[in-house]
GROMACS .gro file of C-alpha atoms in nm:
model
  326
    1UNK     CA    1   9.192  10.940  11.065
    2UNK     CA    2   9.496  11.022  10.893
    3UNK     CA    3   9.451  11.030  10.525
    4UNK     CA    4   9.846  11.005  10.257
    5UNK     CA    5   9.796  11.029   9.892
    6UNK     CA    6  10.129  10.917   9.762
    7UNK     CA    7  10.256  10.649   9.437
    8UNK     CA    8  10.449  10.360   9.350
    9UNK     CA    9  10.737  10.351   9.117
   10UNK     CA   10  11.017  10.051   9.066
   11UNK     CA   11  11.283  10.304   9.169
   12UNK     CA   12  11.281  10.396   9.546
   13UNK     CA   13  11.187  10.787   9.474
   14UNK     CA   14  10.829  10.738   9.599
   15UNK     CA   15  10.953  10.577   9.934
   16UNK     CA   16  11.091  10.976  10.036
   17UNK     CA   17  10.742  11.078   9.951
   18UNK     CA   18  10.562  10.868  10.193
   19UNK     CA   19  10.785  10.905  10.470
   20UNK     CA   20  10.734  11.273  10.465
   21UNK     CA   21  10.364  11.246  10.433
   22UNK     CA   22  10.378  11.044  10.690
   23UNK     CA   23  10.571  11.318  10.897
   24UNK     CA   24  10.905  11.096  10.881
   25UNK     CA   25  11.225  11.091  10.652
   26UNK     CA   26  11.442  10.782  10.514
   27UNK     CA   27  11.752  10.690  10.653
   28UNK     CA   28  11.900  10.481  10.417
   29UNK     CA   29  11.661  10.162  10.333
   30UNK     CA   30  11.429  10.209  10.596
   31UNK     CA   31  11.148  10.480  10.679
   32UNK     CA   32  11.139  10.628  11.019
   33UNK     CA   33  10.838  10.827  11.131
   34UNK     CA   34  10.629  10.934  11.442
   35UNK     CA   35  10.559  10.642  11.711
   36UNK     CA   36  10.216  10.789  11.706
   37UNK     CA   37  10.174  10.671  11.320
   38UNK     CA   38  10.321  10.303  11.336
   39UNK     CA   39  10.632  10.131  11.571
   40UNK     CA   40  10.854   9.841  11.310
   41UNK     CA   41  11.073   9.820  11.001
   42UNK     CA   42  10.970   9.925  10.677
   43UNK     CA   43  11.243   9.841  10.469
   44UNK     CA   44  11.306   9.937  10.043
   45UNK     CA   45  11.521   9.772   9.832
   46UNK     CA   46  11.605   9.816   9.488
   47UNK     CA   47  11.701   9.452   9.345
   48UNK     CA   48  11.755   9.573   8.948
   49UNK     CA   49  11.674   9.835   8.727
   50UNK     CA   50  11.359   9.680   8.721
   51UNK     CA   51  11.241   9.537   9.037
   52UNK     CA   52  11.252   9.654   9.366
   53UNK     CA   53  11.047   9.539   9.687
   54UNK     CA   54  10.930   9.660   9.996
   55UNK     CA   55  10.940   9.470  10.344
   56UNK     CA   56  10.693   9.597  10.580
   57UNK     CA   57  10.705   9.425  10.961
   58UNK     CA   58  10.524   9.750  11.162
   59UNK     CA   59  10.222   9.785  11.412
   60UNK     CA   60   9.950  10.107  11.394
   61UNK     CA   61   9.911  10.312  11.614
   62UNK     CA   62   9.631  10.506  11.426
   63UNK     CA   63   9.345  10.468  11.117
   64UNK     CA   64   9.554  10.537  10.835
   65UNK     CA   65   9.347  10.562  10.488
   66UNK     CA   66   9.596  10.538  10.206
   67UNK     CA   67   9.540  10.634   9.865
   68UNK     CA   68   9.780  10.545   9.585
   69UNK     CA   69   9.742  10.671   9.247
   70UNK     CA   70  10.012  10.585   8.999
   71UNK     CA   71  10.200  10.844   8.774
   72UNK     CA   72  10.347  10.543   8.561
   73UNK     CA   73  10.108  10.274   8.398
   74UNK     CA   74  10.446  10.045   8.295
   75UNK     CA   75  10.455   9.826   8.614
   76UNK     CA   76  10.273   9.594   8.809
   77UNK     CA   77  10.221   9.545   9.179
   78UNK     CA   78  10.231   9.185   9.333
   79UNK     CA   79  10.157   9.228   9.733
   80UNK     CA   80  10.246   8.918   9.987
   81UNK     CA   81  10.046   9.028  10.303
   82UNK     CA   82  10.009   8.794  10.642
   83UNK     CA   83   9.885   9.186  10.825
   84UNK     CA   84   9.668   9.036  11.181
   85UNK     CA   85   9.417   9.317  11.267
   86UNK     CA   86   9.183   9.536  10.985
   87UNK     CA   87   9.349   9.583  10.687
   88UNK     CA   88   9.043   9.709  10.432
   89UNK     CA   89   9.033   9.701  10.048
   90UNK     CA   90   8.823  10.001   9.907
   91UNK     CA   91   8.634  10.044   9.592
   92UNK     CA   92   8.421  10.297   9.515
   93UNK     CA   93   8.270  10.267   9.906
   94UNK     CA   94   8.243   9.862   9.923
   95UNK     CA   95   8.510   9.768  10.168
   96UNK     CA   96   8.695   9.381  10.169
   97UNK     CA   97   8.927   9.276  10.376
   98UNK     CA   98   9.296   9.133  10.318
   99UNK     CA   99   9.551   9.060  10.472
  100UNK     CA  100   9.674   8.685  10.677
  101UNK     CA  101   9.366   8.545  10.662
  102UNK     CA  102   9.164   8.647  10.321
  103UNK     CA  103   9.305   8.720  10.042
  104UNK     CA  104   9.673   8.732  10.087
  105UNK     CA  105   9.867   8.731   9.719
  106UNK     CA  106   9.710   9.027   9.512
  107UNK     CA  107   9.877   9.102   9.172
  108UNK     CA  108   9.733   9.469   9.067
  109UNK     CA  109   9.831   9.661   8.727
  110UNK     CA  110   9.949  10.011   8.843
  111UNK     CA  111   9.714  10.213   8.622
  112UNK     CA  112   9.440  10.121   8.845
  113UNK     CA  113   9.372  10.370   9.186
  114UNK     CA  114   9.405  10.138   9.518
  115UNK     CA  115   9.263  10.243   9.830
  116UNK     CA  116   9.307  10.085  10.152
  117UNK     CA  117   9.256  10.160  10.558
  118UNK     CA  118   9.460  10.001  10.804
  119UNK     CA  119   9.273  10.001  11.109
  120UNK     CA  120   9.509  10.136  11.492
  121UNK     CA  121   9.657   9.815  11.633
  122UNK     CA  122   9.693   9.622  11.308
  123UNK     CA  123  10.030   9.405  11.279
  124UNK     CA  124  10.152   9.449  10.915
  125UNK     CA  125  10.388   9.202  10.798
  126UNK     CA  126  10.389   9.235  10.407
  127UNK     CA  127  10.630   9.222  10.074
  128UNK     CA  128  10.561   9.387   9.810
  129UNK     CA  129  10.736   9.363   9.514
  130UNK     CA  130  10.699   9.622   9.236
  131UNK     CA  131  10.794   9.471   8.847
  132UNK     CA  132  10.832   9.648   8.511
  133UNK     CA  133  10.547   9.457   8.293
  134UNK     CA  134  10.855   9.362   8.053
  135UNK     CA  135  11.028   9.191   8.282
  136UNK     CA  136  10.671   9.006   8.361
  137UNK     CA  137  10.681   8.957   8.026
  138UNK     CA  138  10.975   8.827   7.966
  139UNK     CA  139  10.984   8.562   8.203
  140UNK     CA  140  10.662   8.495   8.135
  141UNK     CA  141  10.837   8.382   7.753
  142UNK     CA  142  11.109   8.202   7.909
  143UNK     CA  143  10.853   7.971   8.130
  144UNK     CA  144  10.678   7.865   7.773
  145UNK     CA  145  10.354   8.154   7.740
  146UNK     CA  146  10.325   8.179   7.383
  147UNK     CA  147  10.388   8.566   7.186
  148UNK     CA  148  10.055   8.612   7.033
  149UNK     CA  149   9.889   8.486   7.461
  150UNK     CA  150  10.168   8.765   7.536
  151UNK     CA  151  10.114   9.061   7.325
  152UNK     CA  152   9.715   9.074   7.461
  153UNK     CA  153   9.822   8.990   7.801
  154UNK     CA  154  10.061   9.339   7.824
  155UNK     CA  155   9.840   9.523   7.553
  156UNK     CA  156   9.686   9.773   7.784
  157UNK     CA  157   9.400   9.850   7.505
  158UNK     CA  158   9.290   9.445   7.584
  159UNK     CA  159   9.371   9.364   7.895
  160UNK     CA  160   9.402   9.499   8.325
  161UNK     CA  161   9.658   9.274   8.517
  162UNK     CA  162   9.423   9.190   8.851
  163UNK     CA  163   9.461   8.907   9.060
  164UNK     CA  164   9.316   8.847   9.379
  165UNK     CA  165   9.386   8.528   9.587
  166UNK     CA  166   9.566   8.306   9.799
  167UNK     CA  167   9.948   8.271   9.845
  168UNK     CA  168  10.049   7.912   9.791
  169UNK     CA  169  10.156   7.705  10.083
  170UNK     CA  170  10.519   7.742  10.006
  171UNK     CA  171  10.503   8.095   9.910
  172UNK     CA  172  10.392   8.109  10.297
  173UNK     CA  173  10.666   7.917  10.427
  174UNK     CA  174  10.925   8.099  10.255
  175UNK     CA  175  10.843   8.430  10.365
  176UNK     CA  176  10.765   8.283  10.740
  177UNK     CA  177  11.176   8.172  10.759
  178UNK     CA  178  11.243   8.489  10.608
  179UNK     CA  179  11.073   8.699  10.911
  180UNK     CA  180  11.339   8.494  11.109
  181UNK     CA  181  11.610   8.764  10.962
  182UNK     CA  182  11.716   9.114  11.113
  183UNK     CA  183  11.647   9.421  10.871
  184UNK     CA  184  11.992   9.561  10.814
  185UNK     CA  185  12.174   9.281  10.921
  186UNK     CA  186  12.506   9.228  10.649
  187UNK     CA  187  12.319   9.004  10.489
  188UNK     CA  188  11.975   9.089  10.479
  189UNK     CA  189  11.987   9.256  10.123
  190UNK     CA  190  12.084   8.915   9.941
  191UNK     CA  191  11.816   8.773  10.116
  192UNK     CA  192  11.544   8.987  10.067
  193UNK     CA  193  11.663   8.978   9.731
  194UNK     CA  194  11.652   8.574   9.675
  195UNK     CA  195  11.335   8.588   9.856
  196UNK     CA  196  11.151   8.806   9.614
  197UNK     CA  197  11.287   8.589   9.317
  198UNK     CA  198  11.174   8.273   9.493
  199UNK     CA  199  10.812   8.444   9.558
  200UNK     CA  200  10.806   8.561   9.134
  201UNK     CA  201  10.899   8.223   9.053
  202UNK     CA  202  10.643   8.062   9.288
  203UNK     CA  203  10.401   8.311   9.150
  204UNK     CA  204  10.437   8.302   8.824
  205UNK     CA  205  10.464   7.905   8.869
  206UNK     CA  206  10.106   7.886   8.996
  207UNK     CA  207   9.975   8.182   8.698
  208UNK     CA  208  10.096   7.922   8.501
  209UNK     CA  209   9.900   7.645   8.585
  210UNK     CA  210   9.605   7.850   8.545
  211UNK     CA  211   9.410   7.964   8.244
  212UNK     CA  212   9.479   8.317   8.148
  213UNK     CA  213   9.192   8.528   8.086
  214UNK     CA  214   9.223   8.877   7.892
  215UNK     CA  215   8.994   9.143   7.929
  216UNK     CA  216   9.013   9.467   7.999
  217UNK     CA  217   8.831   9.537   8.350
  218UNK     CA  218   8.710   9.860   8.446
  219UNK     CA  219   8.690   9.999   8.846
  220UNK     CA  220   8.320   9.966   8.836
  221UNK     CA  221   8.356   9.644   8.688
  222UNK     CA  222   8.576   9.503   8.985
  223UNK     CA  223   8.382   9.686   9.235
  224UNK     CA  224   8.049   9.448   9.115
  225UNK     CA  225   8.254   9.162   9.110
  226UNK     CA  226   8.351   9.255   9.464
  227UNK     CA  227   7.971   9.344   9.545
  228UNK     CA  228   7.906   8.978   9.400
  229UNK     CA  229   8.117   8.784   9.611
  230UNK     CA  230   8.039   8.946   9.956
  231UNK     CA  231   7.659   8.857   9.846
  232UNK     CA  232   7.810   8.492   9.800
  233UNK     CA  233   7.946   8.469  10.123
  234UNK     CA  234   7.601   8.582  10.276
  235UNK     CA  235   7.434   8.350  10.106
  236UNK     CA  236   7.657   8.036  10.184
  237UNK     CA  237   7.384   7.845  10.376
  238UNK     CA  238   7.175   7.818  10.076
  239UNK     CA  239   7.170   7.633   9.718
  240UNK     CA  240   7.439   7.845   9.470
  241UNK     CA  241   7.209   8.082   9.277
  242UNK     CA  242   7.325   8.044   8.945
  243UNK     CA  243   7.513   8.231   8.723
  244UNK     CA  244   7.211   8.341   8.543
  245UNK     CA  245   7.069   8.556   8.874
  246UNK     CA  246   7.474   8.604   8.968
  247UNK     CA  247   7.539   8.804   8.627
  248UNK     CA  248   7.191   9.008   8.648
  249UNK     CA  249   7.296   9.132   9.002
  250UNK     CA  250   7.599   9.221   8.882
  251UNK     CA  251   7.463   9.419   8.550
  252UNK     CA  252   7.670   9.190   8.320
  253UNK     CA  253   7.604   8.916   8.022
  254UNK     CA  254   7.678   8.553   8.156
  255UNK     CA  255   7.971   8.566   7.971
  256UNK     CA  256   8.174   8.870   8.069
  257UNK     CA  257   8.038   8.815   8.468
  258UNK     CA  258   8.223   8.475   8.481
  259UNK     CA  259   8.516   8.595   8.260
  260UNK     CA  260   8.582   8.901   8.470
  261UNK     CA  261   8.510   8.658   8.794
  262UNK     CA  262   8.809   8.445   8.739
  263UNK     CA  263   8.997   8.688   8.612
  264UNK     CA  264   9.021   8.882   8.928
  265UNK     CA  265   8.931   8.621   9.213
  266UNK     CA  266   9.108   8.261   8.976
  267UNK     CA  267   8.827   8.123   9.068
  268UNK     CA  268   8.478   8.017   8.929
  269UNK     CA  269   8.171   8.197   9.116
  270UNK     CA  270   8.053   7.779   9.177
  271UNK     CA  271   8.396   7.685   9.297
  272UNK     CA  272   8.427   8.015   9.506
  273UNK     CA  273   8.076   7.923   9.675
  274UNK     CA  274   8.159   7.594   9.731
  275UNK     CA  275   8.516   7.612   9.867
  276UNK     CA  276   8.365   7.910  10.152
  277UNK     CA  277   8.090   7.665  10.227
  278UNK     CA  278   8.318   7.390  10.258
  279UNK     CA  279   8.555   7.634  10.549
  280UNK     CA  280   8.203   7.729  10.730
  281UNK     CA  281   8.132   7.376  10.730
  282UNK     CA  282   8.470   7.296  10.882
  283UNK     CA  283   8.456   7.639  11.138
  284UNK     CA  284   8.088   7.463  11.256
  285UNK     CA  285   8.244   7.089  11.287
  286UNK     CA  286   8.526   7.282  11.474
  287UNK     CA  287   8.257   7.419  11.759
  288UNK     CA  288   8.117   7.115  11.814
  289UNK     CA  289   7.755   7.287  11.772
  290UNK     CA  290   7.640   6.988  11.501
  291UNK     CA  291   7.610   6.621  11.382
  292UNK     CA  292   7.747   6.579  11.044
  293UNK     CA  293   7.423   6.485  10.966
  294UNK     CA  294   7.247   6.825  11.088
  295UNK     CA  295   7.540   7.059  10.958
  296UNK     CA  296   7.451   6.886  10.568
  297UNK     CA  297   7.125   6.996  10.597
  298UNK     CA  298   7.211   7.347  10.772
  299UNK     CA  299   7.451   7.413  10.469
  300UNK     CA  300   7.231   7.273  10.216
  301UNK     CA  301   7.415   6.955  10.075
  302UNK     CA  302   7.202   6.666   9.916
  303UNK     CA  303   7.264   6.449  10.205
  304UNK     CA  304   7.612   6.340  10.447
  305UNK     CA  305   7.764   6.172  10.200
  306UNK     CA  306   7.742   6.462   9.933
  307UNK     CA  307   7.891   6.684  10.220
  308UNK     CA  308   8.182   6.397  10.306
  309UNK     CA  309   8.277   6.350   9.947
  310UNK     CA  310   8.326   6.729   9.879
  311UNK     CA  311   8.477   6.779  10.273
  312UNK     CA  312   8.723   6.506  10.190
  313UNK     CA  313   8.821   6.644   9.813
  314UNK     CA  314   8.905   7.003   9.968
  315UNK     CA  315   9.070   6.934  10.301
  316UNK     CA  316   9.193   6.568  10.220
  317UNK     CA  317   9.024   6.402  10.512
  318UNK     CA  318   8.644   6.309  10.604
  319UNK     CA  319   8.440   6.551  10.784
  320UNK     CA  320   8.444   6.246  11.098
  321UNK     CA  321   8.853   6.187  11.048
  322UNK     CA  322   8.819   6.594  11.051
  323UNK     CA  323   8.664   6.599  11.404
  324UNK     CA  324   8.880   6.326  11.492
  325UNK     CA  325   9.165   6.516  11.435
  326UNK     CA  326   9.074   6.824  11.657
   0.00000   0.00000   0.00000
């Protein structure tokens, strides 16, 4: 397995750096390496000063484990990634995955390490977009966050910007028209450029909807939080556990577990449990395995109509308009 240690930056300096650990050199926008290490377009683009973005459309031809570790703690990350194949999050050893069908939208502060494997035969398709935190900041102003919200949000002595989640629906669209373009093409850099505005917008639209939580978070403190939420998923037959037994696992107060928990996944550990329970129950009704009847007691609901009334609030149908449907 080939292992590159390399950094982000908003200018395009880095991108020279990867493409020779890579074995490969730049040639203009776009890195060109070894067939043996991936076949596609990865394309860079500086949009300002501050902002540039990275378009990555490429399939592996080999385990790559890639370790980036920041020089510069004044920018963030935000990563749009639809990758099909194994695209691995790691954390001091425990392993999630991302990518088109997990979590897809991650917004990372770049004084934290990231480590991540991308697994031979993986399709990458992926913009990243790389911000100053004043710029953040300042259209975070413009779009109504008040100063003193503000000044703790981009302190780095209160708070770690870390977001894990899903893309919104039209975030999605957007980039899937977008994959419709040819890298290089005359026009390609205006629209790589309007699309990363549209996807800030879009993402800062949806950060705004949400309540912001400060706190400073600490790599063992996201690694128990990630420890926490593969436990969640194993457990999504059952009754949720309760954030009393939740927080112990996890080594934290009550308090600071569910903080930290929405913080980094925007959801509540309940909500979490319930919306994962709520796609197993839909998987099962899929495969034709169970009776509404017998899949609410498999998964632990009071009865059908507790599991109907929560099936219908999430997806917008009943689970028997569901199977219907299919």
């Amino acid at each position: 397995m080939k292992e590159v240690v390399y950094r982000f930056s908003t200018d395009t300096k880095w991108i020279e750096e990867l493409a020779i650990s890579l074995g490969g050199f730049m040639q203009g926008n776009f890195t060109t390496v070894p067939a043996d290490v991936f076949t596609g377009t990865h394309y860079t683009l500086k949009i300002s000063e501050n902002i540039s973005a990275v378009m990555t459309d490429v399939t592996y031809h080999q385990d790559i484990l890639f370790k980036v570790r920041n020089k510069e703690n004044d920018f963030a990350l935000i990563f749009f990634n639809l990758t099909e194949g194994k695209l691995i999050h790691i954390m001091d050893d425990v392993s999630r995955s991302v990518g088109r069908w997990n979590y897809n939208l991650a917004i990372v502060d770049s004084e934290l390490d990231i480590d991540f494997l991308i697994k031979s035969g993986s399709k990458s398709y992926g913009i990243s977009i790389l911000i100053k935190k004043e710029i953040l900041r300042e259209y975070l102003s413009k779009a109504g966050i008040l100063t003193e919200i503000l000044n703790k949000v981009f302190d780095q002595k209160q708070n770690t910007v870390l977001h894990y989640t899903q893309m919104s629906s039209n975030s999605w669209h957007i980039i899937n028209e977008f994959r419709k373009n040819t890298a290089g093409s005359l026009s390609f850099d205006l629209l790589l450029s309007a699309l990363v505005y549209n996807l800030l917008a879009d993402c800062l639209d949806d950060i705004m909807k949400k309540e912001i939580t400060i706190s400073k978070v600490l790599r063992s403190d996201i690694t128990m939080i990630f420890i926490s939420q593969f436990n969640l998923v194993k457990k999504q037959e059952g009754l949720f556990p309760g954030i009393t037994a939740l927080a112990a696992e996890a080594n934290m107060s009550e308090t600071k577990y569910k903080q930290l928990y929405k913080k980094i996944t925007g959801q509540t550990p309940n909500a979490f449990f319930l919306n994962n329970k709520l796609e197993l129950a839909r998987d099962l009704l899929a495969s034709g395995q169970y009776t509404i009847r017998e899949l609410a007691e498999k998964l632990s609901f009071t009865n059908t109509s507790h599991l109907s009334g929560q099936f219908k609030a999430c997806f917008g149908m009943s689970p028997k308009e569901y199977v219907a449907s299919l």
